[in-house]
Coordinates of C-alpha atoms in Angstrom, one line a residue:
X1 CA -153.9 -14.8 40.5
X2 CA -154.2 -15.5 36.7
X3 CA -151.3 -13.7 35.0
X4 CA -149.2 -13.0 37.4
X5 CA -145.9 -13.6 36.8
X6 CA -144.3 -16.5 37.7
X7 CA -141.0 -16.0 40.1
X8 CA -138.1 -17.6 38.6
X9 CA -136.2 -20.5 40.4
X10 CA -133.6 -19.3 43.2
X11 CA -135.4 -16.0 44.5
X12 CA -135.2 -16.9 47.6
X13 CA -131.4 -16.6 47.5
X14 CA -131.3 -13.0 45.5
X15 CA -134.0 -12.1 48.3
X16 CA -131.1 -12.7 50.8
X17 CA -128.4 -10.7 49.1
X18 CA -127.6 -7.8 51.0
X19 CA -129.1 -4.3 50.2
X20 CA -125.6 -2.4 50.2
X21 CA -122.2 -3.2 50.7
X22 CA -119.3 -0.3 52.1
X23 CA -116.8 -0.7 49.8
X24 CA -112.9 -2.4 51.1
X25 CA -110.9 0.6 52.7
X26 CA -107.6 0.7 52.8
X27 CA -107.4 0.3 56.5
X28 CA -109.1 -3.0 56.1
X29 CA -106.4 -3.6 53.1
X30 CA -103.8 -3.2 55.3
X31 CA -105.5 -5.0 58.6
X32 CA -105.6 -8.7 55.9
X33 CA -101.7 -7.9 55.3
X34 CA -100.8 -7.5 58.5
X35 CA -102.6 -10.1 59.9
X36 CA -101.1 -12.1 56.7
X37 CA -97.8 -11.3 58.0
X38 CA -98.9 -12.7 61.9
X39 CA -100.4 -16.1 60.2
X40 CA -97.3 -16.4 58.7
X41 CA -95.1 -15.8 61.7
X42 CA -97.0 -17.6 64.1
X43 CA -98.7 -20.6 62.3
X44 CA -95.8 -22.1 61.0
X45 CA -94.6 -23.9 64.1
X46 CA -97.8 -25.3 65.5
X47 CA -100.8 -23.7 67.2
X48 CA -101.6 -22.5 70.5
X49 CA -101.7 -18.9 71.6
X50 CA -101.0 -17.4 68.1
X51 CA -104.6 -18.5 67.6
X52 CA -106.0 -16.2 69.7
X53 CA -104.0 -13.1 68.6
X54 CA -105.0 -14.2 64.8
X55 CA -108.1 -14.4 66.1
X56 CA -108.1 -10.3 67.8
X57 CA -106.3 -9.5 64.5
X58 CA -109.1 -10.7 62.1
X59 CA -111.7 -9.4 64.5
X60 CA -110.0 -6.2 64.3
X61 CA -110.4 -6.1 60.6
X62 CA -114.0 -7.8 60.1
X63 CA -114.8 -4.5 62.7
X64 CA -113.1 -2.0 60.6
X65 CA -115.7 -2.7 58.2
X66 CA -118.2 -3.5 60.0
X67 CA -117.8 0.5 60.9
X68 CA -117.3 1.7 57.6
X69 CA -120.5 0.2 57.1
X70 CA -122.1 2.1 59.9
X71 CA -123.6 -1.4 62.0
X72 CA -123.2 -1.7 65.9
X73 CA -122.3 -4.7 68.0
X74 CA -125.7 -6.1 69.1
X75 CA -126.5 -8.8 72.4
X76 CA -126.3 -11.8 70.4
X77 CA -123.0 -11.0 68.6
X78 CA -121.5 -10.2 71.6
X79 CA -122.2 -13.7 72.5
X80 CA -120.7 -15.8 69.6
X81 CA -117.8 -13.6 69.8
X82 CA -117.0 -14.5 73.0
X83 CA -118.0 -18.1 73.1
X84 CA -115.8 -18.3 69.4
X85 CA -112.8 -16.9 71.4
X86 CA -113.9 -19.2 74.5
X87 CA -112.8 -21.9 71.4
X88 CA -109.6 -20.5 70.2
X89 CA -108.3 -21.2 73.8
X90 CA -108.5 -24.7 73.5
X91 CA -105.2 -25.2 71.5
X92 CA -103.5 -22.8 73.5
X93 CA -104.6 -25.2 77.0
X94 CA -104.7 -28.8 75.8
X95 CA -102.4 -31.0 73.1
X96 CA -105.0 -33.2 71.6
X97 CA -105.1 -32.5 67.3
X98 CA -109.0 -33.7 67.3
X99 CA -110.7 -30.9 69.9
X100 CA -108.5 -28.4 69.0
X101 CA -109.5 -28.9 64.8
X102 CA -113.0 -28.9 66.2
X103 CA -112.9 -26.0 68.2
X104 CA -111.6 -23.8 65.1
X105 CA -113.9 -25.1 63.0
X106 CA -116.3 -23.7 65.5
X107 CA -115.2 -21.2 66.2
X108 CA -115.2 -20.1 62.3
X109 CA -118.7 -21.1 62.4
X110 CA -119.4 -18.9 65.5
X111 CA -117.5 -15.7 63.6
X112 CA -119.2 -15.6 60.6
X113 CA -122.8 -15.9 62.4
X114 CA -122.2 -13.0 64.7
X115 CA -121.2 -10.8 61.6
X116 CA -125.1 -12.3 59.8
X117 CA -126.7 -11.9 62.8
X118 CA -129.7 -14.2 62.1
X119 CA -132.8 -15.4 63.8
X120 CA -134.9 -17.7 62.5
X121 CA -133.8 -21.1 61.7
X122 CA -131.8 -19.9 57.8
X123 CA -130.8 -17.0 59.1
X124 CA -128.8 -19.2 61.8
X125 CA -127.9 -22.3 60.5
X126 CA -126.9 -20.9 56.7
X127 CA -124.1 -18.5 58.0
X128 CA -122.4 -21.3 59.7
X129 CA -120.0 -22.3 56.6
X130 CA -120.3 -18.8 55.2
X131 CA -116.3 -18.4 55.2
X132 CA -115.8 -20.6 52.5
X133 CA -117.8 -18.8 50.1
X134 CA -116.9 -15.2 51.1
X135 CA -112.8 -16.1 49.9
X136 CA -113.3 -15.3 46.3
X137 CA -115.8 -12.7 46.7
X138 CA -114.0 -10.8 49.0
X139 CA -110.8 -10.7 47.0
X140 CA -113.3 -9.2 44.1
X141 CA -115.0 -6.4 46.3
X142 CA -111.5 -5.6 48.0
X143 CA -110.0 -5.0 44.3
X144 CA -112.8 -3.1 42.8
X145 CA -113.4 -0.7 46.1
X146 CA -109.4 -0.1 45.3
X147 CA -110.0 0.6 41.3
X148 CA -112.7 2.9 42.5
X149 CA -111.2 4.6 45.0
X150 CA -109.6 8.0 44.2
X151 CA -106.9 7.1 47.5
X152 CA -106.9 10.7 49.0
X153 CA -105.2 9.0 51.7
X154 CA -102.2 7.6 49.6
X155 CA -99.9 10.2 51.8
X156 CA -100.7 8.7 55.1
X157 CA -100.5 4.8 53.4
X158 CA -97.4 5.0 52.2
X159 CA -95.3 6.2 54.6
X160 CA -96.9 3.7 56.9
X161 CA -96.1 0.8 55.0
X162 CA -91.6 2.2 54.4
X163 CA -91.7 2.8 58.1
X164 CA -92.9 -0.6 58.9
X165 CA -90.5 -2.1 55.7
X166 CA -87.5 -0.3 57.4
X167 CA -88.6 -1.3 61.2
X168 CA -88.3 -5.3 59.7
X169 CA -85.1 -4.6 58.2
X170 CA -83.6 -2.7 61.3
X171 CA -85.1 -5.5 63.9
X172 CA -83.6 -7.8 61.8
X173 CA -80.0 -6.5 61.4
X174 CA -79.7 -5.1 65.1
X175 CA -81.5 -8.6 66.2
X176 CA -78.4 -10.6 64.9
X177 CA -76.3 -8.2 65.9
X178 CA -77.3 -8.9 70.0
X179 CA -77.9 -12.5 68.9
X180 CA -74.1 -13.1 68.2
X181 CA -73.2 -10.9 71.4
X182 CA -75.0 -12.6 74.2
X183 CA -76.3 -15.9 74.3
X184 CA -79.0 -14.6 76.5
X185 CA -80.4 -12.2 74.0
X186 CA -80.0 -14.8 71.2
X187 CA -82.5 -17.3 73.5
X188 CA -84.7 -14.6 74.1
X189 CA -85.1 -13.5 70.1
X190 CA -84.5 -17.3 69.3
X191 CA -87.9 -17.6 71.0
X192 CA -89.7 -14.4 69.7
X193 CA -88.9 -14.8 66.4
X194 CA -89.2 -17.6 64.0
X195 CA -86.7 -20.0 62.5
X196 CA -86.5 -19.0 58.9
X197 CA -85.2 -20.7 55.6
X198 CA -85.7 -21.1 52.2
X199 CA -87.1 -24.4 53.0
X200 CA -89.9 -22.4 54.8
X201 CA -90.7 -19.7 52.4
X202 CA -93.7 -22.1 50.3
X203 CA -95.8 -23.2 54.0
X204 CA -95.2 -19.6 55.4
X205 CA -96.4 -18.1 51.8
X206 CA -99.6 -20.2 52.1
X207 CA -100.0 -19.1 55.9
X208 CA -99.6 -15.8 54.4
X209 CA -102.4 -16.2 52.1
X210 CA -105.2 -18.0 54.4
X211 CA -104.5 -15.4 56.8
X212 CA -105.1 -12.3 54.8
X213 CA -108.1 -13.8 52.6
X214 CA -109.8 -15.3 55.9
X215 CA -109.3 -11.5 57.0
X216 CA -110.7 -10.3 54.0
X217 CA -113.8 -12.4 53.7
X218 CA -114.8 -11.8 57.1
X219 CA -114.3 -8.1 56.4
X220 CA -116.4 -8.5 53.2
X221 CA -119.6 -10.3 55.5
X222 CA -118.9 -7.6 58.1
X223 CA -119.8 -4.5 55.5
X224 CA -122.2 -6.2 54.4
X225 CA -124.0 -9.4 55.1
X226 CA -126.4 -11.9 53.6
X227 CA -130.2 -11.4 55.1
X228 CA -130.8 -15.3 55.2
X229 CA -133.5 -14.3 57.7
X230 CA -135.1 -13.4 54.7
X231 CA -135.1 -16.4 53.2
X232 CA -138.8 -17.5 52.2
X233 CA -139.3 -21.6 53.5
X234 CA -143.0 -22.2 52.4
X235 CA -145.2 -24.4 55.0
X236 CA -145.4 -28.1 53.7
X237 CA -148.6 -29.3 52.2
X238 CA -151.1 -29.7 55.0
X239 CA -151.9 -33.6 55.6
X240 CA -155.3 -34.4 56.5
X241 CA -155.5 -35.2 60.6
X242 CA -156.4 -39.1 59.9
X243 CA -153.3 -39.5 57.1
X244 CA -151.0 -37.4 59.6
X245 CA -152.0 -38.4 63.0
X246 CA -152.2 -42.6 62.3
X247 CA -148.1 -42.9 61.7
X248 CA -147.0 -40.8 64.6
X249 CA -149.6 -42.7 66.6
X250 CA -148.0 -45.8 65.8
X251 CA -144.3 -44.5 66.3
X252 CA -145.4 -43.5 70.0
X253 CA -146.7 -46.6 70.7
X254 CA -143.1 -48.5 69.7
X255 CA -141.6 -45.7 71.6
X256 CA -143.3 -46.0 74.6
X257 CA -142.9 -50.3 74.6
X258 CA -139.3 -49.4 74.3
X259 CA -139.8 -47.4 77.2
X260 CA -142.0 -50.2 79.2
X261 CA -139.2 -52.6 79.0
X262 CA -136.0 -50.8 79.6
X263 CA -138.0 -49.7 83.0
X264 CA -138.1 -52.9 83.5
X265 CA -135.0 -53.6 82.9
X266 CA -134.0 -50.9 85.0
X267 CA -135.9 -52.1 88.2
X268 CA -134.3 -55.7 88.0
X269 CA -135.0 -57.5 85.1
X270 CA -131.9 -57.1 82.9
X271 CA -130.5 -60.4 84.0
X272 CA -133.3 -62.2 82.3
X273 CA -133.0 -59.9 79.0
X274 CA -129.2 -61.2 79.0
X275 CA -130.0 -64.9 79.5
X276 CA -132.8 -64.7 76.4
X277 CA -130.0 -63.6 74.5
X278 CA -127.3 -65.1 75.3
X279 CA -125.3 -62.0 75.7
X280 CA -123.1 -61.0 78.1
X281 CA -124.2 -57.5 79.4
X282 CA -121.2 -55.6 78.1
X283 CA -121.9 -56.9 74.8
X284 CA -125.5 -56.1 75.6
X285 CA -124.7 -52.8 76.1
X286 CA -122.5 -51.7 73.2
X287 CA -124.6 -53.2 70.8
X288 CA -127.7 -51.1 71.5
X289 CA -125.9 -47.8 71.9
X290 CA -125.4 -47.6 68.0
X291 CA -128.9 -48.0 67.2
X292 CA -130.2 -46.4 70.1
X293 CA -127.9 -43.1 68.5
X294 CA -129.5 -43.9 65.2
X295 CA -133.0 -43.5 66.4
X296 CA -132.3 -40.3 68.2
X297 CA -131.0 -38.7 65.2
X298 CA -134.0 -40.1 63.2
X299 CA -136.6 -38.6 65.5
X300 CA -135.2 -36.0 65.2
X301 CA -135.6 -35.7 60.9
X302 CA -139.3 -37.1 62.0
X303 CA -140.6 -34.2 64.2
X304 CA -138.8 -31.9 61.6
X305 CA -140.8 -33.1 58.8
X306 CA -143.7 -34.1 60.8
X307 CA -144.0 -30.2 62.2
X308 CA -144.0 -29.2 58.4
X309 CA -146.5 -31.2 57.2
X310 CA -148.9 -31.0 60.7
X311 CA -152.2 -29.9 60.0
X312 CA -152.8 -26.6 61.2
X313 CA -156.4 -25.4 59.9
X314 CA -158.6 -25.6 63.1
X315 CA -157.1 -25.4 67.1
X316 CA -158.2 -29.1 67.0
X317 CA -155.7 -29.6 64.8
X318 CA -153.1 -27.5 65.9
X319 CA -153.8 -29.3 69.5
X320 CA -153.5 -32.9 68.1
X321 CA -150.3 -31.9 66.3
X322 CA -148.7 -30.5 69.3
X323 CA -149.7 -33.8 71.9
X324 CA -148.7 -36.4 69.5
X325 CA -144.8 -34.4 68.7
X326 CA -144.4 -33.8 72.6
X327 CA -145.3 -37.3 73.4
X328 CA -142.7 -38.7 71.0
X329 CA -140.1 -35.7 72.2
X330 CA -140.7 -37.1 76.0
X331 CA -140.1 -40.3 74.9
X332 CA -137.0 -39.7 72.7
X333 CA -135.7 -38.8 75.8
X334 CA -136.0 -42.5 77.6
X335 CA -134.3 -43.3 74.1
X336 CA -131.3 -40.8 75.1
X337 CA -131.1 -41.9 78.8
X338 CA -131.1 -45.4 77.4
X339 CA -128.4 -44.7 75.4
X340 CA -126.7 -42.9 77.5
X341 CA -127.2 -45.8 80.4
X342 CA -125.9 -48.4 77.8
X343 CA -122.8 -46.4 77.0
X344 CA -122.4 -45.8 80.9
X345 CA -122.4 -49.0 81.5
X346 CA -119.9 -49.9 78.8
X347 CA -117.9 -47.4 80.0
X348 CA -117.7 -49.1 83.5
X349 CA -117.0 -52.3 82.1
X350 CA -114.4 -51.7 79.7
X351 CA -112.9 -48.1 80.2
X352 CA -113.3 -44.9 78.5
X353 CA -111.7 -43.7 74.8
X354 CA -111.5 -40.6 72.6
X355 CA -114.9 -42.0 70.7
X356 CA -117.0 -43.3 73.6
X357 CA -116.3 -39.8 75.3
X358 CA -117.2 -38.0 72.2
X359 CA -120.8 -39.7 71.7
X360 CA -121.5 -39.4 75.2
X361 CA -121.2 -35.4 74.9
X362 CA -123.1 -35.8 71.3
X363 CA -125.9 -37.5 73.2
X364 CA -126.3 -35.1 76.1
X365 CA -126.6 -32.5 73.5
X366 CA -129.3 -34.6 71.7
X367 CA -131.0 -34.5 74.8
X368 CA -131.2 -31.3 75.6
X369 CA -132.3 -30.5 71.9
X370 CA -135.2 -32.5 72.9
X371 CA -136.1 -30.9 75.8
X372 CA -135.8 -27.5 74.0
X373 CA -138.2 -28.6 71.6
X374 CA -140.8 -29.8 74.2
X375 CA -139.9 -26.4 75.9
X376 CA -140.8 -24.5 72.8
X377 CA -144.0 -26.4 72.0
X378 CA -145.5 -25.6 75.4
X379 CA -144.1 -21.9 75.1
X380 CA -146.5 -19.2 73.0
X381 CA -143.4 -17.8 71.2
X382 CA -140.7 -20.1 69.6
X383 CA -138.1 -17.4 67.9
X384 CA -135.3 -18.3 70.7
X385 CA -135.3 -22.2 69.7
X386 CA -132.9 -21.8 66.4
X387 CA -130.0 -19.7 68.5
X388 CA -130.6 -21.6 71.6
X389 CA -130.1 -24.7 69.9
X390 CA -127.1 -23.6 68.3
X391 CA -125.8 -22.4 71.6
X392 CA -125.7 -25.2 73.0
X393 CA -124.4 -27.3 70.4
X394 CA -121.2 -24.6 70.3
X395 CA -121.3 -24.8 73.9
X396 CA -121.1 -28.5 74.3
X397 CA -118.3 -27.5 71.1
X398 CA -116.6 -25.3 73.9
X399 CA -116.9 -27.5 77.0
X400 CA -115.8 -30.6 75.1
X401 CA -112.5 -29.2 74.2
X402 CA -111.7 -27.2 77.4
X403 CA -112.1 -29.9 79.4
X404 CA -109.2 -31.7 78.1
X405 CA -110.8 -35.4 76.3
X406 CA -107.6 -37.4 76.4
X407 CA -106.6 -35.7 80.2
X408 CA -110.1 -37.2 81.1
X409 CA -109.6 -40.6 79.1
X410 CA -106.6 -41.0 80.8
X411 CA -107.4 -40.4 84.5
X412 CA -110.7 -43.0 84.2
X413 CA -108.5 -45.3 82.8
X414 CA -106.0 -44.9 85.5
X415 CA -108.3 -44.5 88.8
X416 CA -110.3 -47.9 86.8
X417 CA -106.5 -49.8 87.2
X418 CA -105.7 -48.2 90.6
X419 CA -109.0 -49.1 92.1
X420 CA -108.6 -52.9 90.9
X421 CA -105.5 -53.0 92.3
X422 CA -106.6 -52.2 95.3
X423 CA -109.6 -54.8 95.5
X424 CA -108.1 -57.6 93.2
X425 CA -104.2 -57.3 92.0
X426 CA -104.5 -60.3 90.0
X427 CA -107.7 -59.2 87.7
X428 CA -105.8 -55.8 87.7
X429 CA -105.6 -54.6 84.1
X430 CA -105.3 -51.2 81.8
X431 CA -105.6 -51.2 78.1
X432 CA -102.4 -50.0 77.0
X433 CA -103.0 -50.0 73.3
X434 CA -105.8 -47.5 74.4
X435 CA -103.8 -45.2 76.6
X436 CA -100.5 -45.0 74.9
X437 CA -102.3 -43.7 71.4
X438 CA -103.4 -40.1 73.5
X439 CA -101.6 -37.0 73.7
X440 CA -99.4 -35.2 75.8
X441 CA -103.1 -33.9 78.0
X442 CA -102.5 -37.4 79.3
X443 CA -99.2 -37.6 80.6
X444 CA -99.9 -36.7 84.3
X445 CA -102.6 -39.2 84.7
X446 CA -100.3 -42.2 83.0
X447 CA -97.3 -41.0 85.5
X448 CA -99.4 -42.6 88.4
X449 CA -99.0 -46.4 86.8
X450 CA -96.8 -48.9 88.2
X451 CA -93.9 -49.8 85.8
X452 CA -93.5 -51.2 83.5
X453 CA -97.3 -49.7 82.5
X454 CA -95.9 -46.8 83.3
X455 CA -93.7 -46.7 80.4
X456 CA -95.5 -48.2 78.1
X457 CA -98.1 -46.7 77.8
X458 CA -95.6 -42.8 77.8
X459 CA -92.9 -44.5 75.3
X460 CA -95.2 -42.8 72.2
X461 CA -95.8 -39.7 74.1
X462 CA -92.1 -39.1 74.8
X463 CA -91.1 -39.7 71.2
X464 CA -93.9 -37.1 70.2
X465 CA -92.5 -34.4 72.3
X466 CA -88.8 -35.9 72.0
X467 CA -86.9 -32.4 71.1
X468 CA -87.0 -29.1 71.9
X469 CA -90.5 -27.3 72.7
X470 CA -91.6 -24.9 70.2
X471 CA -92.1 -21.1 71.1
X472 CA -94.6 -19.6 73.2
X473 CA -96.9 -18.6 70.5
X474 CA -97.0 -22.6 69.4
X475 CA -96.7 -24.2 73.0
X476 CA -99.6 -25.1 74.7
X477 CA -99.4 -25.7 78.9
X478 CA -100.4 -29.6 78.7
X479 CA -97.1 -30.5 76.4
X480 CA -94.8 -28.2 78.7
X481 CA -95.8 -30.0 81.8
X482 CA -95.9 -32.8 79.9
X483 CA -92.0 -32.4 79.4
X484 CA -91.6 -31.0 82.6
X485 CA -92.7 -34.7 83.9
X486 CA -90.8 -36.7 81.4
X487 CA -87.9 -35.0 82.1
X488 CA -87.9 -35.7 85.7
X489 CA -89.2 -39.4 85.1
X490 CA -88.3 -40.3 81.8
X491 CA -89.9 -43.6 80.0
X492 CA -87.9 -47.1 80.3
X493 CA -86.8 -48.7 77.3
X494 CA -88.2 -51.9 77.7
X495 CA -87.3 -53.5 75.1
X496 CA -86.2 -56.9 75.3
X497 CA -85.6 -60.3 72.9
X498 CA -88.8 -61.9 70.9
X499 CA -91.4 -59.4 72.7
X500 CA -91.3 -56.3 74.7
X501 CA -92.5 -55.6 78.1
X502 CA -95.1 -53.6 76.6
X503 CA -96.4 -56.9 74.5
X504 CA -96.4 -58.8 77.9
X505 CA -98.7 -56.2 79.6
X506 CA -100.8 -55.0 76.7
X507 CA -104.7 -56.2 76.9
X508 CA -107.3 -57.2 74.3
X509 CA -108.4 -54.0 72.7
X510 CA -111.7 -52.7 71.7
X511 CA -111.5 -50.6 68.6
X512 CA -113.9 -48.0 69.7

């Protein structure tokens, strides 16, 4: 329309801002100290369990806002609560540093959407990292609800916070008192309490600190959270049907060649393949996977882009757009079985690690992103696809981590070795280098080896849990029976002049 205004750049974003936000109350004030005071208690020695009661404690908080503000728990937050606590478990069941970072990173993620509450595709994937920038923010809005607060309640505050001051200080006295009267009692408070020294006071000031602001931010989403839902993304320029349609045409037909011959290399002709190239068909198989993840990913970007740019003006159109996407969707999926074949294969041939695992469970995701997407293009109404789609990528998140990586790494290995013995003693062999780098999840899988694989391959294990175990807020079940096992059976040094047993029995290793 001549003369009207032109909007400036970035109103999309202001469009998302929130229409109110409840000011901080001091019962949110005092749930980020507390829960300050838990971090720094409990984070200290490790994690396990004392994630899932930080977890409770900031939930607690992010809903004292949430009420102040007057909003009620709906179906879908409900969910990615749940499936975010589902998360939090994982350091509390298995040992392994790379699930467990994962599933807190998740379940981060997973908090912050089910305080936005979106639908559509920015309203679901834009919340994800929205803890990082809420820290600041929510410092701000916590101190200027304070300035502007006339604290009526000041009488009920204050005497909370010198009873709690002189509970610590009584605990404290009276808990070294009974500590240096019974041995017992000192075990028992020696377990409850942490180990503190001046040493301490910098990492448990910092715990302090991510604790309360991570309470704090979520509280400041909670009473009031960006409408990304609202977020304005403008159809693509519509391509004419011959400029759109001829490159996707093209991209089918590669597809479905790729698709001819691994059939037929399926039903019985692979042995050819691998003579034309000269290959062996481990080889064979570990060098496709990479690309064959590659293209996955990339058809991925191309029905994105594809869908935006589709032309849409007649149902001819809209019918032509909609055939030529499925098709490649259906066969991106003989790409991912491919892929997943290949990797299958490898794993077969050369025992399973930490990173073959990892892209076999990315894969199977990619998969069934596919099939959602040929789900929702037959379907009339599409507005599940974005939370689907991010329920099951936290879900294969959630299953990944609770179903312990390097346990499972471990125990293929193993039954691989056992069942080698078992057919051909000689050819018998485990790649140590691989098993001896996992984690304590692994231990009662390795215990089943014959010596002196046995020991090898639980020398670096022991030395990692060598020493007492933490306390039960920091212990997690696979590292005590982990030391449960190595105390019963502990490792052989096997040390010995020149080279070490472990030298003798180790294998070629493949780095991934």
């Amino acid at each position: 329309m001549p003369g009207a205004p032109v909007p400036p750049v970035g109103t999309w974003l202001r469009r998302s801002d929130p229409e109110r936000r409840a000011a901080a109350t001091p019962r949110v004030l005092l749930a980020a100290l507390l829960t300050g005071l838990l971090a720094a208690w409990l984070l200290y020695d490790g994690l396990g369990p004392n994630l899932l009661l930080l977890g409770a404690a900031t939930a607690v908080g992010a809903g004292i806002a949430a009420r102040a503000a007057g909003r009620r728990i709906r179906p879908w937050a409900a969910v990615w609560s749940l499936l975010a606590l589902a998360l939090l478990a994982v350091p509390a069941w298995w040992d392994a540093d790379w699930p467990a970072a994962l599933a807190v990173v998740g379940a981060l993620a997973l908090a912050s959407l089910a305080l936005h509450g979106g639908r559509r595709w920015p309203g679901v994937l834009f919340p994800l990292p929205g803890i990082l920038w809420q820290l600041v923010p929510s410092a701000v809005w916590v101190w200027e609800s304070m300035d502007r607060r006339p604290m009526p309640g000041r009488g009920r505050i204050v005497p909370v916070l010198k009873a709690l001051a002189v509970a610590a200080v009584l605990l404290t006295v009276f808990g070294l008192l009974f500590a240096g009267a019974d041995a017992a009692m000192a075990d028992l408070l020696g377990n409850l309490s942490p180990d503190l020294g001046l040493d301490q006071l910098p990492g448990r000031g910092a715990l302090f600190v991510l604790g309360a602001v991570t309470v704090l931010g979520f509280a400041h989403m909670a009473a009031g959270p960006r409408r990304w839902d609202r977020t304005e993304i403008r159809p693509g320029r519509e391509r004419r049907r011959l400029e759109w349609a001829l490159p996707l045409v093209a991209l089918n037909l590669m597809f479905g060649a790729f698709t001819v011959i691994q059939a037929v290399v399926v039903l019985g002709g692979a042995d050819a393949v691998l003579s034309n190239t000269g290959m062996s068909r481990s080889e064979y198989a570990r060098q496709g996977f990479w690309q064959l993840s590659v293209i996955t990913v990339l058809t991925l970007v191309v029905v994105t882009f594809a869908k935006r740019w589709a032309p849409r003006t007649t149902p001819a159109d809209r019918r032509v757009a909609r055939v030529l996407l499925g098709l490649l969707c259906v066969l991106a999926l003989a790409v991912v079985a491919s892929a997943l074949g290949r990797m299958w294969f490898y794993v077969d041939a050369s025992g399973l690690t930490r990173l073959r695992l990892w892209v076999l469970v990315v894969e199977i995701w990619l998969g069934a992103v596919f099939l959602l997407l040929i789900a929702a293009g037959l379907a009339r109404r599409t507005g599940w696809l974005p939370r689907v789609v991010v329920l099951g990528g936290m879900l294969a998140v959630a299953v990944y981590g609770l179903m312990g990586p390097d346990a499972i790494v471990a125990e293929q290995n193993v039954t691989r070795y056992e069942r080698a013995l078992r057919t051909d003693p000689l050819t018998a062999v485990i790649d140590l280098r691989n098993v001896r780098r996992l984690s304590a999840d692994a231990v009662p899988a390795l215990d089943r080896l014959p010596e002196p694989q046995r020991s090898c391959a639980l020398q670096l294990i022991g030395q990692d849990l060598d020493g007492e175990s933490g306390p039960w807020y920091a212990t997690n079940l696979a590292a005590a029976r982990a030391r449960e096992i190595l105390a019963e059976r502990p490792p052989v040094d096997s040390t010995a002049p020149g080279r070490t047993a472990c030298d003798r029995a180790g294998l070629a290793y493949d780095a991934w």
